Coordinates of C-alpha atoms in Angstrom, one line a residue:
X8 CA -0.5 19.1 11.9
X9 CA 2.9 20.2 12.5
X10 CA 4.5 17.2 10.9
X11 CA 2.6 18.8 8.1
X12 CA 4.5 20.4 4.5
X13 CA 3.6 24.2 4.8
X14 CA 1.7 24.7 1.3
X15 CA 2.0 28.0 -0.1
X16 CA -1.1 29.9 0.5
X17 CA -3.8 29.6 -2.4
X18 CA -4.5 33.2 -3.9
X19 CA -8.2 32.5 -4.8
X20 CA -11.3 30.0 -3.3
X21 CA -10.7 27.8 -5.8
X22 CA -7.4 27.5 -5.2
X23 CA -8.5 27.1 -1.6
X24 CA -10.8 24.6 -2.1
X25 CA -8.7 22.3 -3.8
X26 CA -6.0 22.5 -1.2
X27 CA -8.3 21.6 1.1
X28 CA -9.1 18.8 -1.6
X29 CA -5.5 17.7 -1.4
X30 CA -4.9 18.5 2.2
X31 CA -7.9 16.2 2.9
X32 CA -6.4 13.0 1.1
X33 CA -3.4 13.4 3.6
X34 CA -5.9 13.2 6.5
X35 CA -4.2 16.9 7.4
X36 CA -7.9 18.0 8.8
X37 CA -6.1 20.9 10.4
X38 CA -4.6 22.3 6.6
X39 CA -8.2 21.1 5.4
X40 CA -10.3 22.6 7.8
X41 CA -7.8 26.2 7.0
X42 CA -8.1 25.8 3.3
X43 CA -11.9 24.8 3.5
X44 CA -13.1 28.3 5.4
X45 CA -11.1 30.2 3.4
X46 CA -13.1 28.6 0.0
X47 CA -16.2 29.3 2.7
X48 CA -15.3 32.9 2.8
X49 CA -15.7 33.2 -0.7
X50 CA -19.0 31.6 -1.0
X51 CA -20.5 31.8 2.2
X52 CA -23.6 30.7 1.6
X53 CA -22.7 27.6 -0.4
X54 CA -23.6 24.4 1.6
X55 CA -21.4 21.4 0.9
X56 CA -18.3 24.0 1.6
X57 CA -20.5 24.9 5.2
X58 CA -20.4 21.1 5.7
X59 CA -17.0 19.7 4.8
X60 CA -15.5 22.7 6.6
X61 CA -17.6 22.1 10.1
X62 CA -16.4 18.0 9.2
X63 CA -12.5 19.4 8.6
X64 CA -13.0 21.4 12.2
X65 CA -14.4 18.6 13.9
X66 CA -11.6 16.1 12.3
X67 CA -8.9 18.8 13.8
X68 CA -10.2 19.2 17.3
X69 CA -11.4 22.3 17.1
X70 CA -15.0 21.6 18.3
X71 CA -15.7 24.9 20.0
X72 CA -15.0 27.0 16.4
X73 CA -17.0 24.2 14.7
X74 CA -20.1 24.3 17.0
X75 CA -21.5 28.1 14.5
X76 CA -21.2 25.9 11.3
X77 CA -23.0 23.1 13.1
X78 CA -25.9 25.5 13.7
X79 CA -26.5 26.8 10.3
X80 CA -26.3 23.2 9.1
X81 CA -28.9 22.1 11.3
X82 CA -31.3 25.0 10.5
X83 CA -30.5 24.2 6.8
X84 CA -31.0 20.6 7.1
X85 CA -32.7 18.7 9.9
X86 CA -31.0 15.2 8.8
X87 CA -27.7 16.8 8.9
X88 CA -27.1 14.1 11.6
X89 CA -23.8 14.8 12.7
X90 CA -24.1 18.0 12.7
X91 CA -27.1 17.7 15.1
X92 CA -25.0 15.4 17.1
X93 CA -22.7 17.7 17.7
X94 CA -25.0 20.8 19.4
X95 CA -26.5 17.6 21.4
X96 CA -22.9 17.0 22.8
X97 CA -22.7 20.8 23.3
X98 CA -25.9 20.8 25.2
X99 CA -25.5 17.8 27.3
X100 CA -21.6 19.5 28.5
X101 CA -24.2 22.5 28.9
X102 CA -26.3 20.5 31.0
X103 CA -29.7 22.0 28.4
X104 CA -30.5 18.3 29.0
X105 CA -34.4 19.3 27.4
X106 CA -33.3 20.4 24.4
X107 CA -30.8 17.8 24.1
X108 CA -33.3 15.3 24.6
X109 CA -35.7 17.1 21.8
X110 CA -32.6 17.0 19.1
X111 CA -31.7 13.6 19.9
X112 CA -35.2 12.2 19.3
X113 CA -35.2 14.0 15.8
X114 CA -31.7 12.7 14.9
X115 CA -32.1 10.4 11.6
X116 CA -32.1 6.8 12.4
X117 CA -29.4 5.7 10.3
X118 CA -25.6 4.8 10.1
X119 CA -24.0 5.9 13.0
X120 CA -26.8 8.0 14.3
X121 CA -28.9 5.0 14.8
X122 CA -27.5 4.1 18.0
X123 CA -26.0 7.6 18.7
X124 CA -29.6 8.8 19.2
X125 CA -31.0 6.6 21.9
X126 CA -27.4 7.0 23.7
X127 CA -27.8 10.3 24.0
X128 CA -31.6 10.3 24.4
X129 CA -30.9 8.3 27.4
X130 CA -28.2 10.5 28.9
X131 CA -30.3 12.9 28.5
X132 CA -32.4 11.3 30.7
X133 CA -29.9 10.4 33.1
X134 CA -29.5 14.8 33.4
X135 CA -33.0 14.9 34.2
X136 CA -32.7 12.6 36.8
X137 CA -35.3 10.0 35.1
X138 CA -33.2 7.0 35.0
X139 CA -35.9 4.5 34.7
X140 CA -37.1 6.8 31.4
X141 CA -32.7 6.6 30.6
X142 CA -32.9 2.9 30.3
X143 CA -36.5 2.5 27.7
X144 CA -34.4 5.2 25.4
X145 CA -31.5 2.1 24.9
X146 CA -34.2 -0.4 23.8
X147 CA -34.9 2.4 21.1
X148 CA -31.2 0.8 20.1
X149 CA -31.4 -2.7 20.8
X150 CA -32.6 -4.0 17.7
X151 CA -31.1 -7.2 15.8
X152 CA -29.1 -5.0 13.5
X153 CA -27.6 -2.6 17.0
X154 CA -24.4 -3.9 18.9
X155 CA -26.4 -6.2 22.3
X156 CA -22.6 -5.4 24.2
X157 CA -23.0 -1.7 24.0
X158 CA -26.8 -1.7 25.2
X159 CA -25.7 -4.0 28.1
X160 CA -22.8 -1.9 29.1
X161 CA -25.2 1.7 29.2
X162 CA -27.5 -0.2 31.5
X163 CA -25.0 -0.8 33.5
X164 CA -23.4 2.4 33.2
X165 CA -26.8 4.1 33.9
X166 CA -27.5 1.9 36.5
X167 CA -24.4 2.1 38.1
X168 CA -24.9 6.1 37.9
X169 CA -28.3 6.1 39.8
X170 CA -27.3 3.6 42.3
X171 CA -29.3 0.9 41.4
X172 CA -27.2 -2.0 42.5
X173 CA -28.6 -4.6 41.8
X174 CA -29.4 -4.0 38.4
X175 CA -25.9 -2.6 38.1
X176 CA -24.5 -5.5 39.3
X177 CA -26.3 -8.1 36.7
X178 CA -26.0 -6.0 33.4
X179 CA -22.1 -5.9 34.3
X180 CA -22.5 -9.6 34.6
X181 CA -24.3 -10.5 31.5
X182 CA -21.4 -8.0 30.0
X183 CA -18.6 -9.4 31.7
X184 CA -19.8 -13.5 30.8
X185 CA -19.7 -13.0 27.4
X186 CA -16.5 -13.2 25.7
X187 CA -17.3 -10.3 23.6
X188 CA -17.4 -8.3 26.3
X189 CA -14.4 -9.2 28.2
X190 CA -12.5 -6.3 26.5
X191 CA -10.1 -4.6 29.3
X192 CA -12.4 -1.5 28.7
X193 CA -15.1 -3.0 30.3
X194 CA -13.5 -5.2 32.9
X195 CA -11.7 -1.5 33.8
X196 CA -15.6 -0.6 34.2
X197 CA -17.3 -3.0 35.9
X198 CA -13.9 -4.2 38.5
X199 CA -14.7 -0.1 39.3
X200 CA -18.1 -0.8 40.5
X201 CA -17.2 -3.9 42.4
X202 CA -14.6 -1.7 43.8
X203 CA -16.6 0.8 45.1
X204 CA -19.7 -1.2 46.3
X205 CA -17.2 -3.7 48.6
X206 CA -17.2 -6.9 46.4
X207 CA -13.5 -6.5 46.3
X208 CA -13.2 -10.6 45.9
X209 CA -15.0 -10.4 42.6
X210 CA -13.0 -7.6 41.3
X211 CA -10.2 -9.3 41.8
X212 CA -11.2 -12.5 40.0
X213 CA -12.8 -10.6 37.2
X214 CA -8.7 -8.6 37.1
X215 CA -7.0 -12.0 36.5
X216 CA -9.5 -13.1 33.6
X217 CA -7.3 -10.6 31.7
X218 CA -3.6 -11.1 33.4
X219 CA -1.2 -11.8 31.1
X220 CA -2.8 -9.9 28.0
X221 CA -0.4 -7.1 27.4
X222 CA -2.9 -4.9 26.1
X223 CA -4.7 -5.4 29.4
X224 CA -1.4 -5.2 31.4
X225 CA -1.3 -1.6 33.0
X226 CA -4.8 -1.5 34.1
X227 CA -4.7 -4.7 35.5
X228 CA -2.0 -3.7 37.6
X229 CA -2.7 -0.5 39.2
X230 CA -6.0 -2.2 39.8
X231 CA -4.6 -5.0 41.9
X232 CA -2.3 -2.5 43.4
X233 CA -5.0 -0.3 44.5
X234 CA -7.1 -3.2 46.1
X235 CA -4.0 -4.3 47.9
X236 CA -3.9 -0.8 49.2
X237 CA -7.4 -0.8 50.4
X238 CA -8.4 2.3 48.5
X239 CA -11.6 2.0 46.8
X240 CA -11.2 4.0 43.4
X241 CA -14.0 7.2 42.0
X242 CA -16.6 6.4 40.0
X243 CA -15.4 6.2 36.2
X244 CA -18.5 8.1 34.8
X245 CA -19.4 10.5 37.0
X246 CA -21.6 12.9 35.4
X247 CA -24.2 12.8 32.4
X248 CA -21.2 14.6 30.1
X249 CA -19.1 11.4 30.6
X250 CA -21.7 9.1 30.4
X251 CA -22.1 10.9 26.7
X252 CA -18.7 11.0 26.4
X253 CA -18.1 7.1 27.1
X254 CA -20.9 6.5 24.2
X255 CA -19.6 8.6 21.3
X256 CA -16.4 6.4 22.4
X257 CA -18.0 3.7 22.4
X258 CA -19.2 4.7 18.6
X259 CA -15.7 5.6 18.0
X260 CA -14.5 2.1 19.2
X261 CA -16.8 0.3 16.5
X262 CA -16.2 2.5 14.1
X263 CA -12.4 2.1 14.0
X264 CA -12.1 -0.2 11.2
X265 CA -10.4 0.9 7.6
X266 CA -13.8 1.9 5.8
X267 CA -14.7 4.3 8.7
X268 CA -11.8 5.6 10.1
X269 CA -12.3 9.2 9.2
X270 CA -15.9 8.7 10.9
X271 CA -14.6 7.4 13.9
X272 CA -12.1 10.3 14.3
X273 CA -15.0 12.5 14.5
X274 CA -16.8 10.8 17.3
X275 CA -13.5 10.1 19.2
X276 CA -13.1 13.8 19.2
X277 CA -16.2 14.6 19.8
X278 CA -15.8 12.6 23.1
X279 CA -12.9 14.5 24.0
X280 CA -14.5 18.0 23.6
X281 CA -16.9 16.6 26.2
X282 CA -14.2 15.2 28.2
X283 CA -11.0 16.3 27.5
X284 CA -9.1 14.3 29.8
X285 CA -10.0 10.7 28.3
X286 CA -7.4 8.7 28.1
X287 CA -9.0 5.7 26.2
X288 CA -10.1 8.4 23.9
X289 CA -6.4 9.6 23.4
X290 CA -5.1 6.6 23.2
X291 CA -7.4 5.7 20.0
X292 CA -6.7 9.0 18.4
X293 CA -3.2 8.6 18.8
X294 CA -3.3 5.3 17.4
X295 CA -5.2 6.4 14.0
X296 CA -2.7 9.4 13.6
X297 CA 0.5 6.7 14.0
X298 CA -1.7 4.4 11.6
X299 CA -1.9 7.5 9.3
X300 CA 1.8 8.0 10.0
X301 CA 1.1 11.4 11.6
X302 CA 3.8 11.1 13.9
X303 CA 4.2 14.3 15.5
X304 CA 0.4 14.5 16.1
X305 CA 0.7 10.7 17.3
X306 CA 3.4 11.7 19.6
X307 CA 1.5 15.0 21.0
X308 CA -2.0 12.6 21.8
X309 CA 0.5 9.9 23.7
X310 CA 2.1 12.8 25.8
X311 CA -1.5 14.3 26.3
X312 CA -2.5 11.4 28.0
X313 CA -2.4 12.4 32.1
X314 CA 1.0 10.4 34.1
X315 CA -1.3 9.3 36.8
X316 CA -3.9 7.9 34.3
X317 CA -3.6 3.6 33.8
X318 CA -2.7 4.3 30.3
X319 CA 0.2 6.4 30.6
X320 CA 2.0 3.3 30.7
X321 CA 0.8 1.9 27.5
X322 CA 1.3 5.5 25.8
X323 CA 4.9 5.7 26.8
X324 CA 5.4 2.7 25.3
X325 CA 3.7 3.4 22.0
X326 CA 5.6 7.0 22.4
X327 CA 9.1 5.4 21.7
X328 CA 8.6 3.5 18.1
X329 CA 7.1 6.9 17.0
X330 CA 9.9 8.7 18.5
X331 CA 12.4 6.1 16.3
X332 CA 10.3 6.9 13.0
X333 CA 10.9 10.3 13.5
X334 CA 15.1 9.1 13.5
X335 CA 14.9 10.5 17.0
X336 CA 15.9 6.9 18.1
X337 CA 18.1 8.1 21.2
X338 CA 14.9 10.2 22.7
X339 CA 13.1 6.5 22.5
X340 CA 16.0 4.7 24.3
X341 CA 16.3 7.4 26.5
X342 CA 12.6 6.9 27.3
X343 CA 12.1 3.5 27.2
X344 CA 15.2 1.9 29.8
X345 CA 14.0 4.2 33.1
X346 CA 11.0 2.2 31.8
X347 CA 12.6 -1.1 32.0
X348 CA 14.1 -0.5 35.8
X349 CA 11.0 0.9 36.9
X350 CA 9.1 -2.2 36.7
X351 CA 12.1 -4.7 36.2
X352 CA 9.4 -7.8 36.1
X353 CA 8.0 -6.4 32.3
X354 CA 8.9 -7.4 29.5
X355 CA 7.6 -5.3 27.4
X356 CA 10.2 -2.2 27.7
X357 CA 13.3 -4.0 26.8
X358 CA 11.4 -6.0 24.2
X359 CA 10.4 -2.1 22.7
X360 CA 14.4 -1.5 23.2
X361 CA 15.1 -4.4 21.0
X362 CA 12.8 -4.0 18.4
X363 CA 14.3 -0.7 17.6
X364 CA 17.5 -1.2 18.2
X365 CA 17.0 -4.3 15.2
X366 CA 15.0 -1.7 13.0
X367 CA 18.4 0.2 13.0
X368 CA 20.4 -2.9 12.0
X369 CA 21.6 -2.4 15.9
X370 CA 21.5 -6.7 15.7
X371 CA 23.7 -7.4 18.9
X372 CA 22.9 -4.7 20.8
X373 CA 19.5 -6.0 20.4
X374 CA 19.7 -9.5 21.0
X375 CA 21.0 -8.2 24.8
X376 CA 17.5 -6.5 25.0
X377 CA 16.0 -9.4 24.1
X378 CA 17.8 -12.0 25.9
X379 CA 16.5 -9.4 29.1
X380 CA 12.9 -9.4 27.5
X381 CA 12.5 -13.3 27.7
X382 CA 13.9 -13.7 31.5
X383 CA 11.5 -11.4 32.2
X384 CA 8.3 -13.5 30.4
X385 CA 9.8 -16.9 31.1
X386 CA 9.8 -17.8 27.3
X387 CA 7.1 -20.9 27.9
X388 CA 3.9 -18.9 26.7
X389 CA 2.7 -19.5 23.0
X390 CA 2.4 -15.6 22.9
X391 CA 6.7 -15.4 23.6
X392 CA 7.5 -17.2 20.0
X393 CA 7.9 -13.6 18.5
X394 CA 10.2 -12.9 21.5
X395 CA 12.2 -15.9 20.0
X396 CA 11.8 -15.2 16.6
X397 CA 12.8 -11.6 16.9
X398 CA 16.2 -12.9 19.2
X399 CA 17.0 -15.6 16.3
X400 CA 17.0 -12.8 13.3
X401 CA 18.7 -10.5 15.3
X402 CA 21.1 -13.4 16.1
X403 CA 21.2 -14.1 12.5
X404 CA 22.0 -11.0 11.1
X405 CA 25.5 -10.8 14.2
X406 CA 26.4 -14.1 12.8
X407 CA 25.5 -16.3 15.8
X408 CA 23.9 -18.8 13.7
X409 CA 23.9 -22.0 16.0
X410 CA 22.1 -19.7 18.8
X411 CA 19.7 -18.4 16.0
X412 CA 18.6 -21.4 14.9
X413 CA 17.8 -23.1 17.9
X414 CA 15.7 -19.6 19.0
X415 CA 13.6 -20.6 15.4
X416 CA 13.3 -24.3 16.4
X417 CA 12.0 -23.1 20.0
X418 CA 9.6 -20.8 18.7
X419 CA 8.5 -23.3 16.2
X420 CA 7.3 -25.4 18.7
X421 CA 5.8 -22.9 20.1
X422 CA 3.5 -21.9 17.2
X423 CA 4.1 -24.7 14.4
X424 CA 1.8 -22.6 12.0
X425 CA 3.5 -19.2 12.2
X426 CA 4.5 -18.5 9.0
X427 CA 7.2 -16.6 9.8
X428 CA 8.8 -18.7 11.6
X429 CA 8.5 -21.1 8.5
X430 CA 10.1 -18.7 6.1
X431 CA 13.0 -17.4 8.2
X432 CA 13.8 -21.2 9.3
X433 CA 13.3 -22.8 6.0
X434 CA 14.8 -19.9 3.9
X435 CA 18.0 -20.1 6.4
X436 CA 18.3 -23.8 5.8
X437 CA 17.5 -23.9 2.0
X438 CA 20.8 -20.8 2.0
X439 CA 22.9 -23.0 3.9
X440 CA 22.4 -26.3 1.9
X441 CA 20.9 -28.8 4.9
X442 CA 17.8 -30.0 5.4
X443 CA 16.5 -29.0 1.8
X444 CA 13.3 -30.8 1.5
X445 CA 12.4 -30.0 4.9
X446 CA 13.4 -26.3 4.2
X447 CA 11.1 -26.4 1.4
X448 CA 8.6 -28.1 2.6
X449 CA 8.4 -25.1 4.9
X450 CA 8.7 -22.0 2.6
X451 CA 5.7 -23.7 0.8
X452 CA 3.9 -24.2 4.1
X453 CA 4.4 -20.2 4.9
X454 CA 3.1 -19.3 1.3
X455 CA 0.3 -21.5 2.0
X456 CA -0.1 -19.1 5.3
X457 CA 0.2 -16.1 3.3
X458 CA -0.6 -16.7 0.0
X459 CA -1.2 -12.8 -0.4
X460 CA 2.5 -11.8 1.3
X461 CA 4.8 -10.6 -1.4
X462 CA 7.9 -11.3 0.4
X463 CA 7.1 -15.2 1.5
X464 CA 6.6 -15.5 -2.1
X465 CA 9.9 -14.2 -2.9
X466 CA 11.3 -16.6 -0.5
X467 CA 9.8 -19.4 -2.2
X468 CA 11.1 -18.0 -5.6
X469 CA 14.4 -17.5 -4.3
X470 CA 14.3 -21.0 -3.0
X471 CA 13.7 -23.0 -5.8
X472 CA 16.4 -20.5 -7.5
X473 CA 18.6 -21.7 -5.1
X474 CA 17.9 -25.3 -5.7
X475 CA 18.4 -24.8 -10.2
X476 CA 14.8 -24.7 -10.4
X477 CA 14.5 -21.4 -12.5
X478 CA 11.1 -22.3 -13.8
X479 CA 9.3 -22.6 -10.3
X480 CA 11.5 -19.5 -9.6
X481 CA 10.4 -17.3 -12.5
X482 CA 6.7 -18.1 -11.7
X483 CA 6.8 -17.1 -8.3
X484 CA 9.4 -14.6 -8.2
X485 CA 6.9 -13.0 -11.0
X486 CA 3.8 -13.4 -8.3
X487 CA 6.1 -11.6 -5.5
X488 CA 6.3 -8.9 -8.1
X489 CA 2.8 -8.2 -8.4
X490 CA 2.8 -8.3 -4.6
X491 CA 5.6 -6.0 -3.6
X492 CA 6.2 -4.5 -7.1
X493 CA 8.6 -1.8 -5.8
X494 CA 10.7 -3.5 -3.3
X495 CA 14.5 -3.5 -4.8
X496 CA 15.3 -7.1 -3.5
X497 CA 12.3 -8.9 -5.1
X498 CA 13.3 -6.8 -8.7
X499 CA 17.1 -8.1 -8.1
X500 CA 15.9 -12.4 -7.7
X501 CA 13.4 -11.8 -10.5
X502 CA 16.3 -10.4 -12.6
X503 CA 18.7 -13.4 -11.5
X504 CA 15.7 -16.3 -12.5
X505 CA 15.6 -14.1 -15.7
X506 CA 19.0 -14.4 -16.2
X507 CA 19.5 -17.5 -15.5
X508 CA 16.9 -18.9 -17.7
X509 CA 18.2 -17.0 -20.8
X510 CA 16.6 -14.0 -20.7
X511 CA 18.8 -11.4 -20.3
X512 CA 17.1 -8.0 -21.9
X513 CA 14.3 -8.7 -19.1
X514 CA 17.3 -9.7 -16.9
X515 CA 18.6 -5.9 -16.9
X516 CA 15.6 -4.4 -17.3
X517 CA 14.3 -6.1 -13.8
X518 CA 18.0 -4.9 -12.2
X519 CA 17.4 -1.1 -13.5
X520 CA 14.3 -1.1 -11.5
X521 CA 15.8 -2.3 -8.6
X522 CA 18.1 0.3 -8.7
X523 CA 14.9 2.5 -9.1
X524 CA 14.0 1.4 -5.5
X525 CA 17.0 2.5 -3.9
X526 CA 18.5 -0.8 -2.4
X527 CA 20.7 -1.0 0.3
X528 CA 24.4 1.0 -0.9
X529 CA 26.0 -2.8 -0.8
X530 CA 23.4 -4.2 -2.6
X531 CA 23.3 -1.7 -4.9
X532 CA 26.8 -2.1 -5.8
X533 CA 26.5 -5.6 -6.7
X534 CA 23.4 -5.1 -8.9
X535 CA 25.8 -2.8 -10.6
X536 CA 28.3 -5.0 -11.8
X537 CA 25.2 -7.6 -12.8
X538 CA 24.3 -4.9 -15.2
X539 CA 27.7 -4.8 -16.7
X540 CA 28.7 -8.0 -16.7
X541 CA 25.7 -10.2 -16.3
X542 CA 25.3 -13.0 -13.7
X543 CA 28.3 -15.9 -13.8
X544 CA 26.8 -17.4 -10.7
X545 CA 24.2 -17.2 -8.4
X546 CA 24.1 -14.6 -6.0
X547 CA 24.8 -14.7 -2.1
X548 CA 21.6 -14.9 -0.7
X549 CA 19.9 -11.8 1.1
X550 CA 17.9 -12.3 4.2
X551 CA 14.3 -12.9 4.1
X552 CA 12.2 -10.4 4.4
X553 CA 8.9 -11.9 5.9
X554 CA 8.0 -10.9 9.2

């Protein structure tokens, strides 16, 4: 990755082998996969080094240099099953549709593979033009313990391909009636075939089930756009290959969850080696990698994504935060206000725009981006209280309190039980002196939200040290440490209720480790002079950190 530390170069395989160790726990498959063949040069024969480098290779993108290890791990081991799903991939894209079909049948029928094997088995099928044999292969799948949306959607995929209508038409029906199907990835599928086949009415209708989802938002758009214009779009899977392709997606898709994510890297790149221009498949890598906090790799899968694709959209705007992490915050303004004028009815660019500009403590530049943001989305939705709430702490921290406050009461209403909301409101009022039981009432209501949040749990603690209560504080202050044990403003209250409860070695002790944590340079001052002189009075009180 080239956000990666440049290791110095092992001098032996061990050495090798353990930086690929190393570089593995960083989810660097690109160092890893290096490291690894260099241990496989040394011991070429050995097998779990032939696998975990193929695996680091695949993990990196490099599918094409992976495809030789994939080969000698299949003739090694015929229930290597990814390994075998990889040459399937590379025979399918080679249109050897027999011997894909051969491999897929021998694939092991378990984890992953379970339900990679039919797919592939029936696009197999679909190369050898037998698309009535394509569609027995997914009942090979459809079993109570397989996924009943991603059968249905193959069917109609397949369908769709041979230009069976009809059938088509009701498998994207049964998909599109059940609400676990109504993803946009599906309605972007089966609006395409309504497109295409004249029932331009229908599309339309099946569109605006998703208008107004943000996620959903781009697609939806040029959709309705392209309608309006009369232009029927091309077919989304076009060949076998993407047919494959959409599948180990698909298998990416369901494998994206925190257990699995390495395994559905794999597939998602396995899908790209088929298809190297998938944006959906982009997208999701790009999303892991910024979840990883890969940002440069992040950033490099966004701008992969094509300009003319539905997505691009969505990418630029996940391009900008990860331009900000990277303190390149003036490349994501730059990027993000041609954004805002070139579809002035969005929200979302100038709500991007004030998000970062509050990350950067830029508070009243930022409550002019958000006051834009909610003309734009009318402010009556349930989904626009974080537009609110994001205004009132911006508002808060510029010393607009009045304006503040009545933003948190707004978005109050509209989501009572937003915890957030609960804190910053009740913590606010509890600071101030007004409204105390009310404001506690609150903060209480928000840990009862978030039981598990370390920094609602501070609030609470800080309340009740605000209100002479150092008891209550202690107890929970001592709970938010457990929680957030290395943020410096939970160590700083802790050492206050300490303090003010007679216990002043613990007192300093808890300060020191605040200081530990590097605290803001103000902050840190006055934890300085608490060290040397104790705590006469109770601190001013810091702005919560929920949310």
């Amino acid at each position: 990755r080239s956000d990666a530390k440049i290791a110095p170069e092992p001098t032996s395989s061990y050495g090798a082998y353990l930086a690929a160790g190393h570089a593995q726990q960083g989810r660097d498959y690109a160092a890893a996969a290096h490291f690894m063949t260099r241990a496989l040069a040394g011991d070429p024969g050995n097998f779990d080094l032939m696998r975990r480098a193929f695996l680091f290779r695949v993990g990196a993108g490099d599918v094409t240099n992976a495809l030789p290890l994939a080969g000698r791990i299949a003739d090694l081991d015929r229930k290597s099953g990814f390994a075998q799903l990889t040459l399937i991939a590379q025979q399918i894209k080679a249109g050897h549709y027999d011997e894909a079909l051969t491999r897929a049948e021998a694939l092991p029928r378990d984890g992953a593979e379970r339900l990679a094997g039919p797919l592939f088995a029936a696009w197999a099928e679909v190369g050898l033009q037998r698309p009535g044999a394509a569609l027995l292969r997914l009942a090979e799948a459809a079993n109570p313990n397989g996924v009943a949306e991603l059968d249905a959607l193959h069917r109609a995929l397949i369908a769709d391909y041979a230009d069976r209508i009809d059938e088509a038409a009701a498998q994207y029906d049964k998909l599109t009636a059940a609400p676990a199907g109504l993803t946009w990835r599906t309605v972007e599928l089966a609006g395409n075939f309504l497109e295409r086949h004249e029932r331009v009415a229908a599309a339309r209708r099946l569109y605006q089930r998703l208008q107004g989802d943000q996620e959903s938002s781009p697609l939806i758009a040029a959709a309705l756009k392209r309608i309006a214009g009369g232009t029927p779009p091309p077919r989304l899977v076009a060949s076998p290959t993407d047919g494959a392709a959409e599948a180990l997606f698909d298998l990416a898709s369901i494998l994206n969850q925190h257990d699995t994510e390495d395994a559905s890297i794999l597939y998602a790149r396995l899908a790209l080696y088929l298809r190297p221009d998938f944006p959906i498949a982009q997208l999701l890598l790009a999303e892991i990698a910024d979840d990883q906090e890969h940002r440069e790799e992040a950033l490099a899968l966004y701008r992969s994504i094509s300009a003319d694709a539905p997505l691009a959209w969505s990418a630029r705007l996940r391009e900008a935060p990860v331009l900000d992490e990277l303190d390149r915050t003036d490349e994501a303004l730059a990027l993000l206000r041609p954004m805002a004028v070139e579809r002035p009815g969005d929200p979302e660019p100038m709500t991007e725009i004030g998000d970062i500009l509050r990350g950067r403590n830029r508070f009243s530049e930022a409550v002019g981006a958000y006051d834009e943001a909610l003309k734009r989305a009318g402010g009556a939705s349930s989904k626009d209280w974080r537009l609110f709430y994001a205004r009132a702490v911006s508002l808060e921290r510029s010393q607009q309190w009045p304006r503040a406050e009545t933003d948190l009461r707004h978005a109050l209403q509209l989501q009572p039980e937003q915890p957030f909301i609960l804190n910053y409101l009740g913590y606010s009022w509890i600071d101030q002196g007004v409204h105390l039981d009310e404001a506690l009432k609150m903060v209480e209501r928000a840990v009862a939200l978030r039981p598990n949040d370390g920094f609602i749990v501070d609030s609470l603690g800080w309340a009740y040290f605000r209100l002479g209560d150092y008891a209550k504080a202690t107890e929970n202050l001592e709970r938010a440490i457990e929680l957030v044990p290395e943020d410096p403003t939970v160590n700083d209250h802790l050492g206050d209720a300490y303090w003010q409860s007679g216990r002043h070695a613990e007192a300093r002790f808890q300060w020191r480790r605040a200081l530990q944590f590097k605290p803001e340079p103000d902050d840190a001052a006055k934890i300085q002079v608490k060290l040397e002189h104790g705590l006469d009075k109770p601190q001013a009180l810091a702005a919560p950190k929920g949310g």
